[in-house]
Tab-separated table of C-alpha atoms in Angstrom:
chain	number	residue	atom	x	y	z
A	1	MET	CA	10.760	-10.823	35.188
A	2	THR	CA	7.870	-10.343	32.786
A	3	ALA	CA	8.274	-12.140	29.480
A	4	ALA	CA	8.535	-9.925	26.421
A	5	PRO	CA	5.362	-9.924	24.319
A	6	SER	CA	5.362	-11.962	21.136
A	7	PRO	CA	5.961	-9.953	17.955
A	8	TRP	CA	2.897	-8.980	15.958
A	9	TRP	CA	3.866	-11.458	13.234
A	10	ALA	CA	3.884	-14.456	15.590
A	11	PRO	CA	1.333	-16.882	14.068
A	12	HIS	CA	-0.792	-17.128	17.208
A	13	ARG	CA	-0.998	-13.329	17.543
A	14	HIS	CA	-1.750	-12.866	13.874
A	15	ALA	CA	-4.540	-15.460	14.117
A	16	ASP	CA	-6.131	-13.378	16.884
A	17	ARG	CA	-5.747	-10.103	14.970
A	18	ARG	CA	-6.678	-11.341	11.503
A	19	PRO	CA	-10.503	-11.132	11.854
A	20	LEU	CA	-10.116	-7.481	12.914
A	21	LEU	CA	-7.779	-6.749	10.010
A	22	ILE	CA	-10.165	-8.329	7.501
A	23	LEU	CA	-12.932	-6.099	8.879
A	24	ARG	CA	-10.563	-3.145	8.501
A	25	ASN	CA	-10.254	-3.935	4.780
A	26	ARG	CA	-14.020	-4.244	4.415
A	27	ILE	CA	-14.633	-0.919	6.139
A	28	ALA	CA	-12.055	0.792	3.922
A	29	HIS	CA	-13.755	-0.679	0.840
A	30	ALA	CA	-17.161	0.508	2.080
A	31	LEU	CA	-15.894	4.030	2.727
A	32	ARG	CA	-14.391	4.263	-0.740
A	33	GLY	CA	-17.680	3.148	-2.238
A	34	HIS	CA	-19.572	5.687	-0.135
A	35	PHE	CA	-17.516	8.572	-1.485
A	36	ALA	CA	-17.504	7.277	-5.048
A	37	THR	CA	-21.322	7.223	-5.170
A	38	ARG	CA	-21.322	10.882	-4.077
A	39	ASP	CA	-19.033	12.055	-6.887
A	40	PHE	CA	-15.865	12.370	-4.818
A	41	VAL	CA	-12.561	11.610	-6.491
A	42	GLU	CA	-9.913	9.740	-4.516
A	43	VAL	CA	-6.517	11.446	-4.498
A	44	GLU	CA	-3.070	10.394	-3.325
A	45	ALA	CA	-1.065	13.038	-1.490
A	46	ALA	CA	2.719	12.804	-1.518
A	47	CYS	CA	3.979	11.870	1.959
A	48	LEU	CA	7.144	13.968	1.571
A	49	GLN	CA	6.466	17.679	1.933
A	50	VAL	CA	8.363	20.940	2.403
A	51	SER	CA	6.367	21.489	5.592
A	52	PRO	CA	4.713	18.753	7.654
A	53	GLY	CA	2.121	21.203	8.980
A	54	ASN	CA	2.394	24.263	11.196
A	55	GLU	CA	0.454	23.467	14.350
A	56	ALA	CA	2.475	24.057	17.505
A	57	HIS	CA	1.967	20.671	19.148
A	58	LEU	CA	2.261	18.404	16.125
A	59	SER	CA	5.671	16.716	15.863
A	60	ALA	CA	6.956	15.394	12.556
A	61	PHE	CA	9.556	12.992	11.194
A	62	ALA	CA	12.320	14.801	9.320
A	63	THR	CA	14.410	13.544	6.412
A	64	GLU	CA	16.216	15.064	3.429
A	65	ALA	CA	16.275	14.812	-0.317
A	66	ILE	CA	19.627	14.400	-2.085
A	67	GLY	CA	19.702	15.650	-5.653
A	68	GLY	CA	21.712	14.254	-8.524
A	69	ASP	CA	24.219	17.027	-7.885
A	70	GLY	CA	24.592	15.975	-4.246
A	71	MET	CA	22.740	19.010	-2.919
A	72	ARG	CA	20.625	18.308	0.140
A	73	ALA	CA	17.227	19.757	0.983
A	74	PRO	CA	15.149	19.105	4.126
A	75	LEU	CA	11.813	17.343	3.755
A	76	TYR	CA	9.250	16.004	6.215
A	77	LEU	CA	6.748	13.164	6.319
A	78	HIS	CA	3.376	14.878	6.372
A	79	THR	CA	1.221	14.873	9.503
A	80	SER	CA	-1.861	15.252	7.293
A	81	PRO	CA	-2.606	15.432	3.549
A	82	GLU	CA	-4.284	18.798	4.159
A	83	PHE	CA	-1.866	21.088	2.320
A	84	ALA	CA	-1.789	18.830	-0.746
A	85	CYS	CA	-5.580	18.423	-0.802
A	86	LYS	CA	-6.146	22.174	-0.588
A	87	LYS	CA	-3.741	22.712	-3.467
A	88	LEU	CA	-5.927	20.309	-5.467
A	89	LEU	CA	-8.986	22.399	-4.546
A	90	ALA	CA	-7.119	25.431	-5.865
A	91	ALA	CA	-6.362	23.432	-9.029
A	92	GLY	CA	-10.066	22.898	-9.661
A	93	GLU	CA	-11.159	19.730	-7.847
A	94	SER	CA	-14.460	20.230	-6.028
A	95	ARG	CA	-15.031	16.990	-4.104
A	96	LEU	CA	-12.061	14.871	-3.106
A	97	PHE	CA	-10.967	12.419	-0.453
A	98	SER	CA	-7.732	10.778	0.625
A	99	LEU	CA	-7.336	7.530	2.570
A	100	GLY	CA	-3.653	7.170	3.304
A	101	HIS	CA	-0.805	7.059	5.770
A	102	VAL	CA	0.290	10.048	7.828
A	103	PHE	CA	3.079	10.334	10.393
A	104	ARG	CA	3.292	11.961	13.818
A	105	ASN	CA	6.259	11.816	16.130
A	106	ARG	CA	6.026	11.783	19.950
A	107	GLU	CA	2.766	9.811	19.714
A	108	ARG	CA	2.368	6.147	20.655
A	109	GLY	CA	-0.120	4.435	22.929
A	110	LEU	CA	-3.565	2.911	23.199
A	111	LEU	CA	-5.077	5.346	20.681
A	112	HIS	CA	-1.935	6.712	18.990
A	113	HIS	CA	0.535	5.250	16.508
A	114	PRO	CA	3.458	7.054	14.807
A	115	GLU	CA	2.235	5.928	11.370
A	116	PHE	CA	-1.512	5.723	10.975
A	117	THR	CA	-4.242	6.006	8.357
A	118	MET	CA	-6.243	9.187	7.936
A	119	LEU	CA	-9.416	9.667	5.953
A	120	GLU	CA	-9.650	13.272	4.811
A	121	TRP	CA	-12.303	14.779	2.541
A	122	TYR	CA	-13.207	18.204	1.161
A	123	ARG	CA	-16.289	19.834	-0.305
A	124	ALA	CA	-15.811	23.051	-2.293
A	125	GLY	CA	-18.637	25.560	-2.053
A	126	GLU	CA	-20.476	23.686	0.720
A	127	PRO	CA	-20.971	24.713	4.371
A	128	TYR	CA	-19.123	22.896	7.084
A	129	ALA	CA	-22.376	21.738	8.712
A	130	VAL	CA	-22.652	19.255	5.819
A	131	LEU	CA	-19.568	17.531	7.234
A	132	MET	CA	-21.486	16.763	10.424
A	133	ALA	CA	-23.941	14.699	8.400
A	134	ASP	CA	-21.001	13.072	6.588
A	135	CYS	CA	-19.485	12.007	9.912
A	136	VAL	CA	-22.736	10.452	11.092
A	137	ASP	CA	-23.072	8.554	7.801
A	138	LEU	CA	-19.533	7.193	8.123
A	139	LEU	CA	-20.062	6.005	11.713
A	140	ARG	CA	-23.174	4.144	10.649
A	141	LEU	CA	-21.513	2.677	7.572
A	142	ALA	CA	-18.586	1.361	9.640
A	143	ALA	CA	-20.977	-0.230	12.142
A	144	GLU	CA	-23.091	-1.802	9.410
A	145	THR	CA	-19.990	-3.198	7.713
A	146	ALA	CA	-18.786	-4.678	10.999
A	147	ALA	CA	-22.300	-6.051	11.656
A	148	THR	CA	-22.591	-4.309	15.002
A	149	ALA	CA	-25.219	-2.034	16.536
A	150	ARG	CA	-22.761	-0.483	18.996
A	151	LEU	CA	-19.364	1.168	18.859
A	152	ARG	CA	-17.222	0.046	21.808
A	153	HIS	CA	-14.108	1.202	23.631
A	154	ARG	CA	-13.223	-0.373	26.954
A	155	ASP	CA	-16.379	-0.134	29.092
A	156	ARG	CA	-17.977	2.585	26.961
A	157	THR	CA	-20.510	2.156	24.190
A	158	CYS	CA	-22.105	4.433	21.623
A	159	ASP	CA	-25.083	3.936	19.323
A	160	PRO	CA	-23.943	5.199	15.907
A	161	PHE	CA	-27.540	5.140	14.653
A	162	ALA	CA	-28.735	7.593	17.314
A	163	ASP	CA	-28.983	11.291	16.515
A	164	PRO	CA	-25.743	12.926	17.676
A	165	GLU	CA	-25.513	15.398	20.530
A	166	ARG	CA	-24.384	18.811	19.301
A	167	LEU	CA	-22.501	20.729	21.989
A	168	THR	CA	-20.623	24.015	21.758
A	169	LEU	CA	-17.334	24.478	23.609
A	170	SER	CA	-18.961	27.287	25.580
A	171	ASP	CA	-21.787	25.027	26.751
A	172	ALA	CA	-19.370	22.166	27.458
A	173	PHE	CA	-17.142	24.354	29.669
A	174	ASP	CA	-20.177	25.627	31.543
A	175	ARG	CA	-21.798	22.195	31.967
A	176	HIS	CA	-18.773	20.134	32.929
A	177	ALA	CA	-16.418	22.665	34.548
A	178	GLY	CA	-18.566	25.645	35.570
A	179	ILE	CA	-16.398	27.989	33.453
A	180	ASP	CA	-17.638	30.882	31.300
A	181	LEU	CA	-15.282	30.331	28.379
A	182	LEU	CA	-16.547	33.182	26.202
A	183	ALA	CA	-15.859	35.671	29.004
A	184	THR	CA	-12.134	34.990	28.457
A	185	LEU	CA	-12.296	35.783	24.721
A	186	SER	CA	-12.483	39.177	23.045
A	187	ARG	CA	-14.076	39.858	19.692
A	188	ASP	CA	-10.682	40.475	18.073
A	189	GLY	CA	-9.555	36.964	19.034
A	190	ALA	CA	-7.424	37.971	22.034
A	191	THR	CA	-7.522	35.693	25.077
A	192	ASP	CA	-7.636	36.560	28.778
A	193	ARG	CA	-5.105	34.201	30.343
A	194	ASP	CA	-5.507	35.457	33.910
A	195	GLY	CA	-9.282	35.332	33.719
A	196	LEU	CA	-9.227	31.722	32.554
A	197	ALA	CA	-6.573	30.821	35.140
A	198	ALA	CA	-8.786	32.079	37.946
A	199	ALA	CA	-11.749	30.109	36.623
A	200	VAL	CA	-9.686	26.943	36.195
A	201	ALA	CA	-8.352	27.211	39.754
A	202	GLN	CA	-11.901	27.766	41.015
A	203	ALA	CA	-12.895	24.560	39.202
A	204	GLY	CA	-10.260	22.674	41.181
A	205	LEU	CA	-7.711	22.100	38.434
A	206	ARG	CA	-3.987	22.802	38.578
A	207	VAL	CA	-2.697	26.153	37.335
A	208	ALA	CA	1.047	26.713	36.806
A	209	ALA	CA	2.688	30.121	36.602
A	210	ASP	CA	3.873	29.516	33.038
A	211	ASP	CA	0.575	28.125	31.726
A	212	THR	CA	-0.717	29.937	28.662
A	213	TRP	CA	-4.423	30.393	27.893
A	214	ALA	CA	-4.120	27.484	25.448
A	215	ASP	CA	-2.521	25.259	28.108
A	216	LEU	CA	-5.401	25.936	30.468
A	217	PHE	CA	-8.006	25.414	27.750
A	218	SER	CA	-6.491	22.023	26.884
A	219	ARG	CA	-6.308	20.976	30.552
A	220	VAL	CA	-10.001	21.603	31.083
A	221	LEU	CA	-10.905	19.922	27.798
A	222	VAL	CA	-8.966	16.752	28.600
A	223	ALA	CA	-9.795	16.508	32.316
A	224	ARG	CA	-13.397	17.656	32.509
A	225	ILE	CA	-15.008	17.542	29.075
A	226	GLU	CA	-13.689	14.744	26.833
A	227	PRO	CA	-14.506	11.961	29.341
A	228	HIS	CA	-18.214	12.853	28.983
A	229	LEU	CA	-18.385	12.908	25.186
A	230	GLY	CA	-19.848	10.272	22.898
A	231	HIS	CA	-21.464	8.086	25.549
A	232	GLY	CA	-24.631	6.402	24.353
A	233	ARG	CA	-24.660	8.517	21.210
A	234	PRO	CA	-22.039	10.452	19.181
A	235	THR	CA	-21.118	13.986	20.235
A	236	ILE	CA	-20.282	16.826	17.854
A	237	LEU	CA	-18.237	19.355	19.843
A	238	CYS	CA	-18.309	22.630	17.916
A	239	GLU	CA	-17.545	26.356	17.877
A	240	TYR	CA	-13.944	26.173	19.040
A	241	PRO	CA	-12.307	29.477	20.010
A	242	VAL	CA	-10.550	31.054	17.022
A	243	SER	CA	-7.231	30.739	18.845
A	244	GLU	CA	-7.727	26.934	18.877
A	245	ALA	CA	-8.514	26.594	15.172
A	246	ALA	CA	-5.478	27.698	13.202
A	247	LEU	CA	-6.852	26.663	9.794
A	248	ALA	CA	-10.554	27.439	10.267
A	249	ARG	CA	-12.471	30.591	9.415
A	250	PRO	CA	-14.252	32.593	12.130
A	251	SER	CA	-17.971	32.041	12.661
A	252	ALA	CA	-20.213	34.560	10.927
A	253	ASP	CA	-22.353	34.654	14.076
A	254	ASP	CA	-19.589	35.234	16.646
A	255	PRO	CA	-16.007	36.208	15.678
A	256	ARG	CA	-14.707	34.816	18.985
A	257	VAL	CA	-15.324	31.272	17.780
A	258	SER	CA	-14.571	29.356	14.612
A	259	GLU	CA	-16.158	26.948	12.187
A	260	ARG	CA	-14.495	23.936	13.744
A	261	PHE	CA	-15.984	20.782	15.236
A	262	GLU	CA	-14.693	17.465	16.519
A	263	LEU	CA	-16.561	14.164	16.512
A	264	TYR	CA	-16.467	11.901	19.583
A	265	ALA	CA	-17.707	8.386	20.226
A	266	CYS	CA	-17.094	6.373	23.418
A	267	GLY	CA	-14.995	9.258	24.762
A	268	VAL	CA	-12.636	8.925	21.773
A	269	GLU	CA	-11.935	11.796	19.379
A	270	LEU	CA	-12.527	10.507	15.857
A	271	ALA	CA	-12.666	13.498	13.524
A	272	ASN	CA	-11.709	17.165	13.232
A	273	ALA	CA	-13.487	19.430	10.722
A	274	PHE	CA	-13.173	23.023	9.516
A	275	GLY	CA	-14.921	25.606	7.491
A	276	GLU	CA	-11.636	26.347	5.752
A	277	LEU	CA	-9.804	29.630	6.136
A	278	THR	CA	-8.989	31.032	2.681
A	279	ASP	CA	-7.380	34.323	3.711
A	280	ALA	CA	-3.722	33.651	2.827
A	281	ALA	CA	-2.375	36.633	4.772
A	282	GLU	CA	-4.286	35.687	7.905
A	283	GLN	CA	-3.225	32.060	7.514
A	284	GLY	CA	0.414	33.104	7.254
A	285	ARG	CA	0.058	35.188	10.415
A	286	ARG	CA	-1.497	32.258	12.289
A	287	PHE	CA	1.256	29.904	11.135
A	288	ALA	CA	3.879	32.354	12.401
A	289	CYS	CA	2.164	32.464	15.801
A	290	GLU	CA	1.967	28.668	15.924
A	291	MET	CA	5.648	28.327	15.106
A	292	ALA	CA	6.587	30.894	17.737
A	293	GLU	CA	4.725	28.800	20.298
A	294	LYS	CA	6.385	25.628	19.014
A	295	HIS	CA	9.795	27.225	19.455
A	296	ARG	CA	8.879	28.303	22.988
A	297	VAL	CA	7.744	24.814	24.012
A	298	TYR	CA	9.958	22.486	21.960
A	299	GLY	CA	12.851	24.649	20.789
A	300	GLU	CA	12.193	23.952	17.107
A	301	THR	CA	10.071	25.148	14.195
A	302	TYR	CA	8.989	23.842	10.790
A	303	PRO	CA	9.146	25.740	7.499
A	304	ILE	CA	6.055	27.499	6.229
A	305	ASP	CA	5.006	26.234	2.810
A	306	ASP	CA	4.761	29.437	0.780
A	307	ASP	CA	3.443	27.437	-2.166
A	308	PHE	CA	0.500	26.420	0.032
A	309	LEU	CA	-0.231	30.051	0.908
A	310	ASP	CA	-0.114	30.939	-2.802
A	311	ALA	CA	-2.643	28.175	-3.511
A	312	LEU	CA	-4.832	29.266	-0.601
A	313	ALA	CA	-5.190	32.710	-2.182
A	314	VAL	CA	-7.050	31.170	-5.136
A	315	MET	CA	-8.720	28.249	-3.354
A	316	PRO	CA	-12.539	28.392	-3.386
A	317	GLU	CA	-14.600	28.459	-0.208
A	318	ALA	CA	-14.568	24.902	1.122
A	319	SER	CA	-15.090	22.645	4.099
A	320	GLY	CA	-12.896	19.732	5.088
A	321	CYS	CA	-12.705	16.938	7.640
A	322	ALA	CA	-9.998	14.535	8.856
A	323	LEU	CA	-10.999	11.254	10.498
A	324	GLY	CA	-8.735	8.740	12.221
A	325	PHE	CA	-9.495	5.582	10.262
A	326	ASP	CA	-7.718	3.186	12.644
A	327	ARG	CA	-9.688	4.564	15.603
A	328	LEU	CA	-12.934	4.151	13.682
A	329	VAL	CA	-12.048	0.505	13.005
A	330	MET	CA	-11.147	0.036	16.686
A	331	LEU	CA	-14.563	1.228	17.801
A	332	ALA	CA	-16.465	-0.686	15.123
A	333	THR	CA	-14.686	-3.952	15.978
A	334	GLY	CA	-14.284	-3.422	19.722
A	335	ALA	CA	-10.509	-3.868	19.436
A	336	PRO	CA	-8.759	-2.887	22.695
A	337	HIS	CA	-5.647	-1.286	21.139
A	338	ILE	CA	-4.910	0.607	17.935
A	339	GLU	CA	-2.144	-1.859	16.987
A	340	ASP	CA	-4.740	-4.640	16.892
A	341	VAL	CA	-6.189	-3.080	13.726
A	342	ILE	CA	-2.936	-2.096	11.964
A	343	TRP	CA	-1.585	-4.772	9.624
A	344	THR	CA	2.116	-4.135	10.351
A	345	PRO	CA	2.739	-1.904	13.398
A	346	VAL	CA	5.849	0.258	13.497
A	347	ALA	CA	8.806	-1.342	15.298
A	348	GLY	CA	9.562	-0.322	18.841
A	349	GLY	CA	6.197	-0.752	20.534
A	350	THR	CA	5.566	-2.747	23.702
A	351	ARG	CA	2.139	-4.042	22.750
């Protein structure tokens, strides 16, 4: 029988983790200073929200509020501070950031934790390409603070000071899977499930009868593309199909794709950025589609925050990015597991 691992608070385990945790604090301090010198204001988003977010495959923790009159109302721990931050943009803030805890159910492992720290920032009136430069600056700042020239994860390394690779989803599908992704997308945003299924099967990947276009897209992304990203230098994977970017606006150059990119280093996804959608009616339609898919897959839905849609109608044009802070610390310190860089991991893990 294998002995149970010592708890995270065991003195010998804490002694091993403490240097990483001290570096975590230093990196957080450096990031706050970075934003402060660029006229960003730090905000604190309430963790309890009417809606935790309306993306089909995000799972939340549910609770309820009990009023003084005993009436009960459902609430959720947010999966991101996004709705609250966008309401602040609508209120008049122009540059803001949040560094705080968010919560996602069904997620625990080497790179996932049910309660983790997200860095999220927004720029009103600025194009989303500016966020790419922000991401590069933050990678370099984390490395400098940790006194390392390389980000590391397992046997993979990445030079954060190298110019990043910029790769579209279309080019990535062609290069790594031999699939013409854009041929399965129409200009009105509709997707060709059967066309993608045939291409995925031709590429040697599994296709099930009940797979949707999105299922197939994700399978190719995970199996054939993500393992190649962020090796040697960071990768910015951009121009996601509109159907895979529920909160991003369409590209002005090609309505089949969106202003969305993700940042990768050492094969690890670190950040997700949007040129923000500000069409409240379109956003409401997309949320409804996402919740219909959630009900199909998981048998549940989350409320749509009508107050958020009201705020979106008056929100200025903006760009925003969310970065997994714990993952950034992992790569900057070379820590093997996300719980090595979290001060007090949630109970129930096997680490």
